[in-house]
């Protein structure tokens, strides 16, 4: 049975539990759980991070922890009983955990690793705290370290600043808002402006010395050197290196690592250096050979210098390789570092090109204890400490140091009877009072332990050596007296023995007889002669001798005159010994009473270091000789007290406090101190110089401490005698103070400044006075004190008794100052302290009534003036200076905190009294406006720093509480006839910005943070939303005042992603629509405002799909019963559709790179604004957004078309336009000119030069009309350059792809739609498919080309269907005109394309395995777009699909027609020398003849010329005749082509030519052709003398084999290559021969354009053939970039055997982009192929023969007919070998039928003609089409009821132009095209209507209404 738990409420999971039992709750190790019930070893409860899921789990998996339970019962909450730091640490680490992983994902490796280290460190510290074995002090340190780490991590991760007191988080409800603000500000200041570390430390790690000439041990000395003062700043760090240059003791890191400590900020300068001296230990000469001498000397080696400023930028330990220099002469060794610093190059040189010292250097900041925590490894591993010469900037009490530094400077020695100078070595010893050598007390530097002696380096043959070597003597204090240092001088012989011979010594005592130590400075020591070591054994003998020449008596001329001297410099750094005689005299003042006046002021450092001794001495003098020395002692005391205010000595304040409490014994001193202090106060007014008096007053706190302590000691000693006398003295003192403070002076007078000094310092005395006097007495002293600031912080104000006296006075003073805006900083400080105390009283023992009365007093006195003050300082212009800005921010924040604290303290009674106190409605109105304005200021983001979330939440809680109180006053006083719009508007505006605050958007917070906020405050947005709705409902008819003004703000509120808030606020829009309908009869205003605001708000990231659905459903439900329901539904639908597009647009814009989604989405939105909303300004804005996207993606052609949309809205007028977007204020003409030039530039970059020419002409006409010949000339030259580019530059031919987007997961503008896309340069099908998959990574590729069913349309997924399609050019007249260069035709083949198609071959009926062409049908799909390509996008939606079926006979006709056209083109090119070699013609002839010989044409004969077929298909009689004619025509063309081929064929290809001729004769015989007489008679093409002869229509004939030119209208070979063709399958032996002879494995790009077929949408090329996909013949690449060498690019795949060829049945293999066709081959089409695996019932039976054209009877006349059009198969593959692999097709295809089964396309008019409903007809010459043809049934089908897209300039239902001008640039031409195309200039003139005339039959669409006239 489950029992509710009593004590087991909270626990931590010890092991993971899978929850596999019934009702089991899965648990992860470390989860915290709340337990509700228990039952036999099981608990029931939930995980705290997911309280909604409850379940059971084993009790053994849970570690129980103590916890407090609040609200016991169903809604109880559990708070663990543990240290608050631990609680915070646990929750913070959980939050960090998720964010830490995200750092890895975002590749922020540095922060990732740093945070990982910090988290591990915090976990380690957490374990230490939980164990509970730490001492109190250690626990404090650990907690401090934990909180520092937590704050660091929060700051790095951008989390909130945590207010803390004593390391624990502060509950904002438990303290006053003012105190919370202070805590936050303190922590923020600490974070924002971290106190610059007063101390710095340099870490040095010696790695090695690299040098080529080592071989001796080395000593390396580091020290820090001041280049400005030329003196060392630190002692030396000493490292020994072995003969290899590595540290001698690598295992002892402290001997190779050091920390130069206590560097001040002033030491981090450019002229402070790290100086390294290197000494070698070995022979005298570095190059000397080894000899018997084993004596070693210390000799100079080199020096290195690096500036400390170079390390300031390096955060990590960087390894440095220091260059080592040697001096040119040893005598300058002492100053080599100075020469290097000064760059005196002549005095030193590199010691070796490869010599360098490798060291690691790092600057560390902060005190040494902090470093020990932060760099534990460093200190654990071992590091020596190298001290500064002298004390650090901050001296700590108890710091012990006693170091004497001696520098061996120089010496002067005589030759001593030698011919050369001496090699002098000094040996240094320290001897104690007994003459014994002190062991280990001579140190060369830190890093190495001290030794018994020290040997100086030896300078070779130098009688005046200068060493400049510093040594350290760490002698204990108790050994100083009587100790001395002895220097022994020896000459080091370089002879074989190498002996060191003593010749003299010097000594110096360390302490003088009077107790003073050796004074700092340079000392010239006497060198005493001595040659025997035994003479020095008894030191008492020489200690009686003089040691320094400065101390010699005047009569001792002997020693004075000697030339030999030795100089040293000494420096003592000691906290116990002094060299100051005055200090010693002061401490022994009784011995020299006459010197007291001289010795009372001693040095600052000495007096502080000897603080207790000094104070005892001063008070001793005061007690014994107060009359004589009282004033002097007082001044000394003041001096010492003020010294402790200095930052250098501030840590000594506790020392003085301890002295006063424990050591001070001057029981009589209070009389003299009071008397002297009163003497100074009485003289303040009359004194001329106030400086000294101000110093006295600054010290008044400690003076009173001494006074009070002295009196207490006296009372204790005497039992309270002389109490009245003492009180009288104090009252007299305060009378003097009152008199001094009562003096009215100007603020700048000296007395006023002295008053200010006293008022700042005096309140600190209250605490001392209260030790003796009562509270009321002390409060009486404070009358007329302007030092209220300190008073309210003192004990005096805390006492309720005295507070009741002080509070009215304080409030009066504050009110006066704040009204006059004076001393606001001080006022804020006072008010802060007062309100903090009230909160403490409320939480403590204070009575509710007294607290309430005080709040009432403050509200009555200060609330109004406080609001006015905040408004005043917020509106005050801020100074630019950072100091002023900081002060402004400080005082604003302080006053805001005071206001919030006061409002939070106010109860219902206070609010009622406040509102009742207003005498008139105007006063109440002003108050409400004031407080609403102030609240708006408080909500500003800049009010508090970004991470002050705690403070912002408290602020919002106070605001919403206050607003709820004030809204009642608003309803009662300002409604109905008393309605006040301004107050209500201010209220609504405040509410809206309140809800939209970032700090209240809980959805953006982590779950734990959101949970905490909801538990503490709830969702304040919903509360305010409900209040808005309630207030709105109270307005009644006054709502009309806020329509449409409040639509935008309320819409912004509804976009907040909070369901409850949306449900409350969205119905307000229904209310607005209703009231607007009542007023105006419509709600156009509501609609317009909604649409305008939606765009801006959603672009800011607001709103989501849920909002769109909610908006739609709520409002539709609301308007169901309204009379205006229909118009309401229309508005809601419009707004909903706009939201769909805006959401899609926003989602797409979040992506990084520009892709099709972004562009397509922008186009969709742009169209919506144009067609549905008619918002011209938004339309233009999105035009420019689309333009920028195109430029970024380098879609220059599309960018030009896009900018044309704006250009077309403008006229050539002088109407002024306002500044808009990036356009300046200018006339309409100027802007249109600028747009024209920009568009031309982009057309040029996109190689769309024809369009640029048209705009150039238009601009030129404008310039000409204004007689601007300069610009006219430039424009004509630009136009000419564009013509040149057309003829000279190569253009790539794009591929086109059909893409279907199916499924509900696609964006709205793509969902369940199909598009045709223009590919990028060189982009083939496979690359395009991959790009689409990258753009839609979640899409599924469809593996077939069939239209999907409804399950795909409605699926919650994304399906992509992609295949290539073939464009159908519109401009056939240009393409079919003779003599037009291919460079020109290429433009018209791939521009202004509306229609595309693809073919799918299938078998209908029974398939004949012997001859499959009998049943081979083609399903042809034509796609019509809403807009031609290229346009404003690379893809456009398919508007209409047309499906027709082509019979096998029609298919055969088209295949042969296409092949004939291809042959004609190649023969023409060969004759006109357009080919550089004849290989393409050779390959084509070989393919056709070889296939025909092997049964190609015979298969057609078998299929269609047999009696059975003719009988069964009587309607195909004309078509059969036509097929027969085409076969004969092909034979004729082949014969003519062979004749041309014979003329141009090279010699090495003659055998192949002969073989072709032989095979051609076989072909003719197989067709039954012996001669062509009958055919020639029937054909409109006639031959004369074996060549085509002139026809009745005369045009130049260019195909004579002899190269002659005749006049002919149309020959069989004069068809231009308007369509795309492919070569036949080279399945015969001849094809291989061709490959071998021509040197390429396949035909060149001229002929064999292996275009990828419009295949299926499978996006992988490694699948086998699908049963639904048809294999097809080879297709070729398009668009070779370099066409100079026609056969440069060979194709190897086509000549592989079928088994070798790597071909997929579904997708073409990626081909080299260089294999694309030249421009003149663009129109080529591909062959339809039958599917070998497809049975007739599968495909053919279900296909319907849907014809969209009615039969058009055609005549045999050449003028009245055209070639039937046909397009390529969508399933065409790259290689014909697939067919050969098919067992079904092996006979027919391999025999050459594949070369003939190509689909043809005739694009004379851009209109599809029926292929089966007209009689056969001969080849026509190029003629124009009659109206009946050009306006065939296709036109009305495709264009009827067409609404032009918004970016179209002209109506789509206009007839096509003979020469198509670029879309959106020209006027459609007349309906009847001329027989010959007009010249471009005539077209341009007519199309642009520059002559002012227009064709009445061509209606021009109306441009956009010019309601935005200034854009």
Coordinates of C-alpha atoms in Angstrom, one line a residue, residues 224-596:
X224 CA 65.1 43.1 -13.4
X225 CA 66.8 46.3 -14.3
X226 CA 65.5 49.9 -14.5
X227 CA 66.9 51.5 -17.6
X228 CA 65.7 54.9 -16.7
X229 CA 67.5 55.1 -13.3
X230 CA 70.2 52.6 -14.3
X231 CA 69.8 50.4 -11.2
X232 CA 68.6 46.9 -10.5
X233 CA 65.0 46.5 -9.2
X234 CA 65.3 43.0 -7.9
X235 CA 67.8 40.6 -6.4
X236 CA 69.3 38.0 -8.7
X237 CA 68.0 34.6 -9.8
X238 CA 70.8 32.1 -10.1
X239 CA 70.7 28.9 -12.3
X240 CA 73.6 26.4 -12.9
X241 CA 73.9 24.9 -16.3
X242 CA 76.0 21.8 -17.2
X243 CA 78.5 21.5 -20.1
X244 CA 75.6 20.8 -22.5
X245 CA 73.8 24.0 -21.6
X246 CA 71.0 22.3 -19.6
X247 CA 70.1 22.8 -16.0
X248 CA 72.3 20.8 -13.6
X249 CA 69.4 19.8 -11.4
X250 CA 66.5 19.1 -13.8
X251 CA 64.6 17.2 -11.1
X252 CA 64.5 20.3 -8.9
X253 CA 62.2 22.7 -10.7
X254 CA 62.8 25.4 -8.0
X255 CA 66.3 25.7 -9.3
X256 CA 65.3 26.5 -12.8
X257 CA 62.0 28.3 -12.2
X258 CA 61.4 31.5 -10.3
X259 CA 58.9 34.1 -9.6
X260 CA 60.0 37.7 -9.5
X261 CA 57.5 39.0 -7.0
X262 CA 56.0 42.3 -6.0
X263 CA 56.6 44.3 -9.1
X264 CA 54.6 47.5 -9.0
X265 CA 52.4 48.9 -11.8
X266 CA 55.1 51.5 -12.4
X267 CA 57.6 48.8 -13.1
X268 CA 55.8 47.6 -16.2
X269 CA 57.4 50.1 -18.5
X270 CA 59.3 50.0 -21.8
X271 CA 62.5 50.9 -20.1
X272 CA 62.4 48.1 -17.5
X273 CA 64.3 45.1 -18.7
X274 CA 65.1 41.5 -17.8
X275 CA 68.9 41.3 -17.8
X276 CA 70.7 38.0 -18.0
X277 CA 74.4 37.6 -17.2
X278 CA 76.1 34.4 -18.1
X279 CA 79.4 33.3 -16.4
X280 CA 81.5 30.4 -17.5
X281 CA 83.4 28.2 -14.9
X282 CA 86.7 27.1 -16.3
X283 CA 90.1 28.2 -17.6
X284 CA 91.2 31.8 -17.8
X285 CA 91.0 31.8 -21.6
X286 CA 88.1 30.3 -23.3
X287 CA 90.2 28.9 -26.1
X288 CA 93.0 27.6 -23.9
X289 CA 94.0 24.0 -24.2
X290 CA 93.7 21.6 -21.3
X291 CA 96.8 21.6 -19.1
X292 CA 97.7 20.3 -15.7
X293 CA 96.0 23.2 -14.0
X294 CA 92.8 22.1 -12.4
X295 CA 91.9 25.5 -10.8
X296 CA 88.7 27.0 -12.3
X297 CA 87.8 30.6 -12.5
X298 CA 84.5 32.5 -13.0
X299 CA 84.9 34.3 -16.3
X300 CA 82.5 36.5 -18.3
X301 CA 80.6 34.7 -21.1
X302 CA 77.7 36.8 -22.4
X303 CA 74.7 38.9 -21.7
X304 CA 71.1 39.0 -22.9
X305 CA 68.4 41.7 -22.5
X306 CA 64.6 41.7 -23.1
X307 CA 62.1 44.5 -22.3
X308 CA 59.4 43.6 -19.9
X309 CA 56.9 45.6 -22.1
X310 CA 57.2 42.8 -24.7
X311 CA 55.6 40.4 -22.2
X312 CA 52.5 42.6 -21.6
X313 CA 50.7 41.3 -24.7
X314 CA 51.6 37.6 -24.1
X315 CA 48.9 35.9 -22.0
X316 CA 50.4 32.4 -22.0
X317 CA 53.9 31.2 -21.2
X318 CA 55.7 31.9 -24.4
X319 CA 59.1 30.5 -25.0
X320 CA 61.7 33.1 -25.9
X321 CA 65.1 32.6 -27.5
X322 CA 67.2 35.4 -26.2
X323 CA 70.3 36.5 -28.2
X324 CA 73.5 36.4 -26.2
X325 CA 76.0 39.1 -26.7
X326 CA 79.7 39.3 -25.5
X327 CA 81.6 42.6 -24.8
X328 CA 84.5 43.5 -27.0
X329 CA 86.7 44.4 -24.0
X330 CA 86.4 42.8 -20.6
X331 CA 86.8 46.1 -18.8
X332 CA 83.3 47.0 -20.0
X333 CA 81.7 43.9 -18.7
X334 CA 80.0 45.8 -15.8
X335 CA 78.0 47.8 -18.3
X336 CA 77.4 45.4 -21.1
X337 CA 73.6 45.4 -20.4
X338 CA 73.5 49.2 -20.6
X339 CA 75.3 49.1 -23.9
X340 CA 72.9 46.6 -25.3
X341 CA 69.9 48.7 -24.1
X342 CA 71.5 51.8 -25.6
X343 CA 72.4 49.8 -28.8
X344 CA 76.0 50.9 -28.6
X345 CA 76.9 48.3 -31.2
X346 CA 80.6 49.1 -31.2
X347 CA 81.1 47.8 -27.7
X348 CA 79.6 44.3 -28.0
X349 CA 78.9 41.6 -30.5
X350 CA 77.0 38.3 -30.8
X351 CA 78.8 35.7 -28.9
X352 CA 78.0 33.3 -31.7
X353 CA 75.6 33.1 -34.5
X354 CA 73.9 30.1 -33.0
X355 CA 74.1 31.1 -29.4
X356 CA 70.7 31.6 -27.7
X357 CA 69.2 31.2 -24.3
X358 CA 65.8 29.4 -24.3
X359 CA 63.5 30.7 -21.5
X360 CA 59.8 30.8 -20.8
X361 CA 58.6 34.1 -19.5
X362 CA 55.1 35.0 -18.3
X363 CA 53.6 38.0 -16.5
X364 CA 51.2 37.1 -13.7
X365 CA 48.9 39.6 -11.9
X366 CA 47.4 39.7 -8.4
X367 CA 48.6 39.0 -4.9
X368 CA 50.7 36.0 -4.2
X369 CA 48.0 34.1 -2.4
X370 CA 45.7 34.4 -5.4
X371 CA 48.4 33.1 -7.6
X372 CA 48.9 30.1 -5.3
X373 CA 45.3 29.2 -5.8
X374 CA 45.2 29.9 -9.5
X375 CA 48.5 28.2 -10.4
X376 CA 48.5 25.4 -7.9
X377 CA 50.7 23.2 -10.2
X378 CA 53.3 25.9 -10.4
X379 CA 53.7 26.2 -6.7
X380 CA 53.3 22.5 -6.0
X381 CA 56.0 21.6 -8.5
X382 CA 58.4 24.0 -6.9
X383 CA 59.3 27.6 -7.8
X384 CA 61.8 29.8 -6.1
X385 CA 60.8 33.4 -5.0
X386 CA 63.0 36.3 -6.2
X387 CA 62.3 39.4 -4.2
X388 CA 62.3 43.0 -5.1
X389 CA 65.0 45.3 -3.8
X390 CA 62.9 47.2 -1.3
X391 CA 59.4 46.8 0.0
X392 CA 56.3 46.2 -2.2
X393 CA 53.7 48.9 -2.9
X394 CA 51.4 47.4 -0.2
X395 CA 53.0 46.4 3.1
X396 CA 51.2 43.9 5.2
X397 CA 51.4 43.9 9.0
X398 CA 53.5 41.0 10.3
X399 CA 55.6 40.9 7.1
X400 CA 59.1 39.7 8.2
X401 CA 62.1 40.5 6.1
X402 CA 65.8 41.0 6.9
X403 CA 67.9 41.0 3.8
X404 CA 71.2 42.8 3.2
X405 CA 72.3 43.2 -0.4
X406 CA 76.0 44.1 -1.2
X407 CA 77.2 44.9 -4.7
X408 CA 80.9 44.4 -5.4
X409 CA 81.4 47.5 -7.5
X410 CA 85.0 48.1 -8.4
X411 CA 88.6 48.1 -7.1
X412 CA 91.9 50.0 -7.6
X413 CA 95.0 47.9 -7.2
X414 CA 98.7 48.4 -7.6
X415 CA 100.8 46.1 -9.8
X416 CA 102.6 44.7 -6.8
X417 CA 105.9 44.5 -8.6
X418 CA 104.6 42.6 -11.5
X419 CA 105.1 43.5 -15.2
X420 CA 101.4 43.0 -16.0
X421 CA 98.2 43.8 -14.3
X422 CA 96.7 41.4 -11.8
X423 CA 93.8 38.9 -12.3
X424 CA 91.9 39.8 -9.1
X425 CA 89.4 37.5 -7.5
X426 CA 87.4 38.5 -4.4
X427 CA 86.2 36.0 -1.8
X428 CA 83.4 37.1 0.5
X429 CA 82.8 35.8 4.0
X430 CA 80.3 36.7 6.7
X431 CA 81.6 36.4 10.3
X432 CA 79.7 36.6 13.6
X433 CA 80.7 38.4 16.8
X434 CA 82.9 35.5 17.7
X435 CA 84.8 35.6 14.4
X436 CA 83.2 32.3 13.2
X437 CA 82.1 32.1 9.5
X438 CA 78.3 32.0 9.3
X439 CA 77.4 28.9 7.3
X440 CA 75.1 29.2 4.3
X441 CA 74.6 33.0 4.7
X442 CA 76.2 34.1 1.4
X443 CA 73.9 33.7 -1.6
X444 CA 74.6 34.6 -5.2
X445 CA 70.9 34.8 -5.7
X446 CA 67.6 33.0 -5.3
X447 CA 67.3 29.5 -6.9
X448 CA 70.4 28.1 -5.3
X449 CA 71.0 27.6 -1.6
X450 CA 73.3 30.0 0.2
X451 CA 77.0 29.1 0.7
X452 CA 79.8 29.8 3.2
X453 CA 81.7 32.0 0.8
X454 CA 81.3 33.7 -2.5
X455 CA 84.0 34.0 -5.3
X456 CA 83.7 36.9 -7.7
X457 CA 84.4 36.6 -11.4
X458 CA 88.0 37.3 -12.6
X459 CA 88.7 40.0 -15.1
X460 CA 91.9 39.3 -17.0
X461 CA 94.9 41.5 -16.4
X462 CA 93.0 44.4 -14.9
X463 CA 94.2 46.5 -11.9
X464 CA 91.0 48.6 -12.0
X465 CA 88.4 45.8 -12.3
X466 CA 84.6 46.6 -12.2
X467 CA 82.5 43.6 -11.3
X468 CA 79.0 45.0 -10.5
X469 CA 78.1 41.7 -8.8
X470 CA 75.3 41.6 -6.3
X471 CA 75.2 39.2 -3.4
X472 CA 72.5 38.6 -0.8
X473 CA 73.2 38.2 2.9
X474 CA 70.1 36.8 4.7
X475 CA 71.5 37.3 8.2
X476 CA 69.1 36.7 11.1
X477 CA 68.3 39.8 13.1
X478 CA 69.8 38.5 16.3
X479 CA 73.2 38.0 14.6
X480 CA 73.5 41.4 13.1
X481 CA 75.1 43.0 16.1
X482 CA 78.8 42.3 16.0
X483 CA 78.8 40.6 12.6
X484 CA 81.0 41.8 9.8
X485 CA 81.7 41.0 6.1
X486 CA 85.3 40.3 5.0
X487 CA 86.5 40.6 1.4
X488 CA 89.8 38.8 0.6
X489 CA 91.7 39.7 -2.6
X490 CA 93.7 37.2 -4.5
X491 CA 95.8 37.2 -7.6
X492 CA 95.0 34.3 -9.9
X493 CA 98.1 33.1 -11.7
X494 CA 97.8 31.8 -15.3
X495 CA 100.9 29.7 -14.9
X496 CA 100.9 25.9 -14.7
X497 CA 100.2 25.8 -11.0
X498 CA 97.3 28.2 -11.3
X499 CA 97.5 29.2 -7.7
X500 CA 95.4 32.0 -6.1
X501 CA 97.7 34.2 -4.0
X502 CA 96.3 36.4 -1.2
X503 CA 97.5 40.0 -1.3
X504 CA 95.0 42.0 0.8
X505 CA 91.6 42.2 2.4
X506 CA 88.8 44.6 3.4
X507 CA 86.0 44.4 5.9
X508 CA 82.9 46.2 6.9
X509 CA 80.8 45.9 10.2
X510 CA 77.1 45.4 9.7
X511 CA 75.9 47.4 12.7
X512 CA 77.2 50.6 14.3
X513 CA 77.8 51.1 18.0
X514 CA 74.6 53.1 18.5
X515 CA 72.5 50.2 17.1
X516 CA 72.0 51.6 13.6
X517 CA 72.8 49.2 10.7
X518 CA 75.3 49.9 7.9
X519 CA 73.7 52.9 6.0
X520 CA 72.6 52.3 2.5
X521 CA 74.8 53.6 -0.3
X522 CA 78.4 53.2 -1.7
X523 CA 81.2 52.7 0.7
X524 CA 85.0 53.1 -0.1
X525 CA 86.7 50.4 1.9
X526 CA 90.4 50.3 2.8
X527 CA 92.4 47.5 1.4
X528 CA 94.8 46.1 4.1
X529 CA 97.9 44.3 3.0
X530 CA 98.1 40.7 3.9
X531 CA 99.8 37.8 2.3
X532 CA 99.3 35.0 4.8
X533 CA 95.9 33.3 5.4
X534 CA 96.9 32.8 9.0
X535 CA 96.9 36.5 9.6
X536 CA 93.1 36.5 9.2
X537 CA 92.4 33.7 11.6
X538 CA 92.0 36.1 14.5
X539 CA 89.5 38.7 13.4
X540 CA 89.7 40.7 16.6
X541 CA 93.1 41.9 15.4
X542 CA 91.9 43.7 12.3
X543 CA 88.5 44.7 13.5
X544 CA 90.2 47.5 15.5
X545 CA 91.5 48.9 12.3
X546 CA 89.6 51.4 10.3
X547 CA 87.5 49.9 7.5
X548 CA 86.3 52.9 5.4
X549 CA 88.1 55.9 4.1
X550 CA 85.1 58.0 5.0
X551 CA 85.6 57.2 8.7
X552 CA 89.4 57.8 8.9
X553 CA 90.5 60.4 11.4
X554 CA 92.0 63.4 9.7
X555 CA 95.5 62.7 11.1
X556 CA 95.8 59.3 9.5
X557 CA 97.3 60.4 6.2
X558 CA 99.0 57.1 5.5
X559 CA 95.8 55.2 4.7
X560 CA 94.1 58.2 3.2
X561 CA 96.9 58.5 0.7
X562 CA 97.0 55.0 -0.5
X563 CA 95.9 54.4 -4.0
X564 CA 94.3 51.0 -3.4
X565 CA 90.6 51.0 -2.6
X566 CA 87.6 48.8 -2.9
X567 CA 84.0 50.0 -3.4
X568 CA 80.8 48.3 -2.4
X569 CA 77.2 49.3 -2.4
X570 CA 75.0 48.1 0.5
X571 CA 71.2 48.1 0.7
X572 CA 69.2 46.8 3.7
X573 CA 65.6 45.7 3.4
X574 CA 64.4 45.0 6.9
X575 CA 61.2 45.3 8.9
X576 CA 63.1 45.0 12.2
X577 CA 66.3 46.9 11.8
X578 CA 66.6 50.5 11.0
X579 CA 69.4 52.8 9.8
X580 CA 67.3 55.9 10.9
X581 CA 68.9 57.6 13.8
X582 CA 65.9 59.7 14.5
X583 CA 63.8 56.6 15.0
X584 CA 66.3 55.3 17.5
X585 CA 66.4 58.7 19.2
X586 CA 62.6 58.7 19.4
X587 CA 62.4 55.3 21.0
X588 CA 65.1 56.4 23.5
X589 CA 63.7 59.9 24.0
X590 CA 64.4 60.0 27.7
X591 CA 68.1 59.7 27.0
X592 CA 68.0 62.8 24.8
X593 CA 65.0 65.0 25.9
X594 CA 66.6 68.0 24.3
X595 CA 66.1 66.4 20.8
X596 CA 62.4 65.7 21.1

